[in-house]
Amino acid sequence: MFSLKKLSPSITDMIRFDHSHVMVTFHQYTRDKRPSVKKALAETICDALEIHATLEEEIFYPAIRPRVHDQKVMDKSVPEHDEMRAVIAELRRTEPTSPRHDDLVFELMRDVQHHVADEETVLLPEAEQALDKDRLSELGAQMTKRRLELVTPKAGKIAANTAVGFSGSTAAIVVGVASALFAARAFTRKSV
């Protein structure tokens, strides 16, 4: 019999994909966009970051914490997520017509870029050295399952915001196709 764990992308590859997805979305946001587009892009970013942070906190961090050499980076990861959540809460309360909305999106982008740099230069390489390929895939399968649980209640909202936020954009096609392939692949694996 064939194992879901062996088919799953590694947890580190999935985290890198999440980072790329949110960075593409950030780069779609500009001050001169229509308020409805700004709101949709901000919501897409917020949902993606909230889901990503939950996945890391529930699955990735507990698996690697005992194996990470640079505990400073590990110790600041959850507090950085909490800071991002505070910015997200304020962003959601701010009208997209307000200059503060733009400032919050750009503040969030800076925070995320710093966080991503730490993860991609320290935590992910250390995880790939400390955990074997099977374990990374097993964690990837766990992340896929939990992601589906987190995304399912928000699926309509996420799809609508993606359609509005990326309307007319080549990146929308790339993100849409990648997301659809990723979801189909995850669903197929879950069914196996």
Short mmCIF file of C-alpha atoms in Angstrom, two decimals:
data_model
loop_
_atom_site.label_atom_id
_atom_site.label_comp_id
_atom_site.label_asym_id
_atom_site.label_seq_id
_atom_site.Cartn_x
_atom_site.Cartn_y
_atom_site.Cartn_z
CA MET A 1 0.00 0.00 0.00
CA PHE A 2 1.13 3.48 -0.74
CA SER A 3 1.65 6.13 1.82
CA LEU A 4 0.25 9.61 1.83
CA LYS A 5 3.40 10.70 3.66
CA LYS A 6 5.62 9.70 0.75
CA LEU A 7 3.51 11.65 -1.76
CA SER A 8 3.26 14.86 0.20
CA PRO A 9 5.53 17.83 -0.48
CA SER A 10 7.88 18.41 2.42
CA ILE A 11 6.76 20.82 5.09
CA THR A 12 9.69 23.08 4.22
CA ASP A 13 8.64 23.25 0.55
CA MET A 14 5.08 24.04 1.63
CA ILE A 15 6.28 26.84 3.90
CA ARG A 16 8.36 28.30 1.05
CA PHE A 17 5.31 28.14 -1.24
CA ASP A 18 3.26 30.03 1.37
CA HIS A 19 5.97 32.67 1.62
CA SER A 20 6.02 33.09 -2.18
CA HIS A 21 2.23 33.30 -2.35
CA VAL A 22 1.97 36.07 0.24
CA MET A 23 4.88 38.02 -1.29
CA VAL A 24 3.23 37.91 -4.74
CA THR A 25 0.05 39.24 -3.14
CA PHE A 26 1.90 42.03 -1.31
CA HIS A 27 3.46 43.11 -4.60
CA GLN A 28 0.01 43.50 -6.16
CA TYR A 29 -0.91 46.11 -3.54
CA THR A 30 -0.26 49.74 -4.44
CA ARG A 31 -1.61 53.00 -3.04
CA ASP A 32 -3.34 53.85 -6.32
CA LYS A 33 -5.53 50.72 -6.51
CA ARG A 34 -9.29 51.03 -6.15
CA PRO A 35 -10.46 50.68 -2.50
CA SER A 36 -12.28 47.43 -3.29
CA VAL A 37 -9.09 45.93 -4.73
CA LYS A 38 -7.01 47.15 -1.77
CA LYS A 39 -9.50 45.59 0.63
CA ALA A 40 -9.52 42.29 -1.26
CA LEU A 41 -5.72 42.13 -1.44
CA ALA A 42 -5.40 43.00 2.25
CA GLU A 43 -7.92 40.30 3.18
CA THR A 44 -6.09 37.76 1.01
CA ILE A 45 -2.84 38.63 2.77
CA CYS A 46 -4.42 38.54 6.22
CA ASP A 47 -6.11 35.16 5.69
CA ALA A 48 -2.95 33.65 4.21
CA LEU A 49 -0.80 34.89 7.10
CA GLU A 50 -3.24 33.76 9.78
CA ILE A 51 -3.49 30.27 8.29
CA HIS A 52 0.27 30.06 7.75
CA ALA A 53 1.07 31.16 11.31
CA THR A 54 -1.36 28.63 12.75
CA LEU A 55 0.17 25.83 10.68
CA GLU A 56 3.69 26.74 11.75
CA GLU A 57 2.74 27.04 15.41
CA GLU A 58 0.76 23.79 15.51
CA ILE A 59 2.96 21.57 13.33
CA PHE A 60 6.32 22.98 12.23
CA TYR A 61 7.66 24.73 15.33
CA PRO A 62 6.94 21.85 17.77
CA ALA A 63 8.67 19.41 15.39
CA ILE A 64 11.84 21.46 14.99
CA ARG A 65 12.17 23.34 18.28
CA PRO A 66 14.27 20.60 19.96
CA ARG A 67 16.53 20.34 16.89
CA VAL A 68 17.22 24.00 16.09
CA HIS A 69 20.67 25.31 16.95
CA ASP A 70 19.73 29.00 16.74
CA GLN A 71 17.15 29.22 19.53
CA LYS A 72 17.03 33.05 19.22
CA VAL A 73 15.32 32.76 15.83
CA MET A 74 13.03 30.03 17.15
CA ASP A 75 12.13 32.00 20.29
CA LYS A 76 11.13 35.13 18.37
CA SER A 77 9.00 33.34 15.76
CA VAL A 78 5.73 33.12 17.72
CA PRO A 79 6.02 36.67 19.13
CA GLU A 80 6.52 37.89 15.53
CA HIS A 81 3.33 36.04 14.56
CA ASP A 82 1.54 37.76 17.46
CA GLU A 83 2.78 41.16 16.26
CA MET A 84 1.54 40.36 12.75
CA ARG A 85 -1.85 39.36 14.18
CA ALA A 86 -2.09 42.72 15.96
CA VAL A 87 -1.36 44.58 12.70
CA ILE A 88 -3.88 42.35 10.88
CA ALA A 89 -6.58 43.17 13.45
CA GLU A 90 -5.97 46.90 13.03
CA LEU A 91 -5.82 46.56 9.24
CA ARG A 92 -9.20 44.83 9.19
CA ARG A 93 -10.72 47.69 11.22
CA THR A 94 -9.29 50.34 8.85
CA GLU A 95 -11.13 51.52 5.77
CA PRO A 96 -9.25 50.93 2.49
CA THR A 97 -9.76 54.61 1.61
CA SER A 98 -7.68 55.64 4.62
CA PRO A 99 -3.94 56.34 4.21
CA ARG A 100 -3.53 54.32 7.44
CA HIS A 101 -4.71 51.22 5.53
CA ASP A 102 -1.80 51.58 3.11
CA ASP A 103 0.64 52.19 5.97
CA LEU A 104 -0.54 49.05 7.76
CA VAL A 105 -0.19 46.89 4.65
CA PHE A 106 3.36 48.16 4.11
CA GLU A 107 4.22 47.69 7.80
CA LEU A 108 2.92 44.13 7.59
CA MET A 109 4.97 43.55 4.43
CA ARG A 110 8.17 44.69 6.16
CA ASP A 111 7.45 42.47 9.17
CA VAL A 112 6.72 39.48 6.96
CA GLN A 113 9.85 40.00 4.85
CA HIS A 114 12.00 40.00 7.99
CA HIS A 115 10.25 36.91 9.36
CA VAL A 116 10.53 35.05 6.04
CA ALA A 117 14.24 35.86 5.81
CA ASP A 118 14.84 34.32 9.25
CA GLU A 119 12.85 31.22 8.42
CA GLU A 120 14.34 30.68 4.99
CA THR A 121 17.95 31.28 6.02
CA VAL A 122 17.88 29.60 9.45
CA LEU A 123 14.85 27.47 10.37
CA LEU A 124 14.09 25.74 7.07
CA PRO A 125 17.70 24.74 6.32
CA GLU A 126 18.12 23.49 9.91
CA ALA A 127 14.89 21.48 9.64
CA GLU A 128 16.11 19.93 6.37
CA GLN A 129 19.37 18.93 8.03
CA ALA A 130 17.81 17.66 11.26
CA LEU A 131 14.83 15.76 9.85
CA ASP A 132 14.93 13.05 7.22
CA LYS A 133 12.94 13.26 3.99
CA ASP A 134 10.21 10.91 5.25
CA ARG A 135 9.65 13.00 8.38
CA LEU A 136 9.54 16.23 6.35
CA SER A 137 6.94 14.63 4.06
CA GLU A 138 4.95 13.31 7.02
CA LEU A 139 4.86 16.82 8.48
CA GLY A 140 3.87 18.12 5.03
CA ALA A 141 0.94 15.69 4.99
CA GLN A 142 -0.11 16.87 8.46
CA MET A 143 0.13 20.47 7.28
CA THR A 144 -1.99 19.74 4.19
CA LYS A 145 -4.70 18.09 6.28
CA ARG A 146 -4.77 20.94 8.80
CA ARG A 147 -4.68 23.56 6.02
CA LEU A 148 -7.82 22.06 4.49
CA GLU A 149 -9.53 22.31 7.89
CA LEU A 150 -8.55 25.96 8.22
CA VAL A 151 -9.30 26.98 4.63
CA THR A 152 -12.62 25.19 4.13
CA PRO A 153 -14.76 27.59 6.22
CA LYS A 154 -13.17 30.58 4.42
CA ALA A 155 -13.00 29.12 0.90
CA GLY A 156 -15.69 31.34 -0.62
CA LYS A 157 -14.26 34.50 0.94
CA ILE A 158 -10.73 33.58 -0.14
CA ALA A 159 -11.83 32.88 -3.72
CA ALA A 160 -13.82 36.12 -3.96
CA ASN A 161 -10.97 38.23 -2.56
CA THR A 162 -8.47 36.56 -4.88
CA ALA A 163 -10.69 37.24 -7.89
CA VAL A 164 -11.16 40.92 -6.98
CA GLY A 165 -7.61 41.52 -5.75
CA PHE A 166 -5.89 39.96 -8.72
CA SER A 167 -8.38 40.95 -11.41
CA GLY A 168 -6.63 41.47 -14.73
CA SER A 169 -3.30 40.39 -13.35
CA THR A 170 -0.98 37.80 -14.83
CA ALA A 171 0.02 36.95 -11.27
CA ALA A 172 -3.63 36.04 -10.61
CA ILE A 173 -3.44 33.36 -13.24
CA VAL A 174 -0.19 32.00 -11.78
CA VAL A 175 -1.49 32.08 -8.19
CA GLY A 176 -4.86 30.67 -9.21
CA VAL A 177 -3.39 27.80 -11.19
CA ALA A 178 -0.80 27.04 -8.49
CA SER A 179 -3.46 27.14 -5.77
CA ALA A 180 -5.81 24.93 -7.76
CA LEU A 181 -3.06 22.41 -8.48
CA PHE A 182 -1.94 22.44 -4.86
CA ALA A 183 -5.52 21.94 -3.60
CA ALA A 184 -6.23 19.20 -6.15
CA ARG A 185 -2.99 17.45 -5.28
CA ALA A 186 -3.78 17.70 -1.56
CA PHE A 187 -7.33 16.41 -2.10
CA THR A 188 -6.11 13.52 -4.24
CA ARG A 189 -3.58 12.57 -1.61
CA LYS A 190 -6.17 12.82 1.15
CA SER A 191 -8.39 10.45 -0.81
CA VAL A 192 -5.65 7.85 -1.30
#
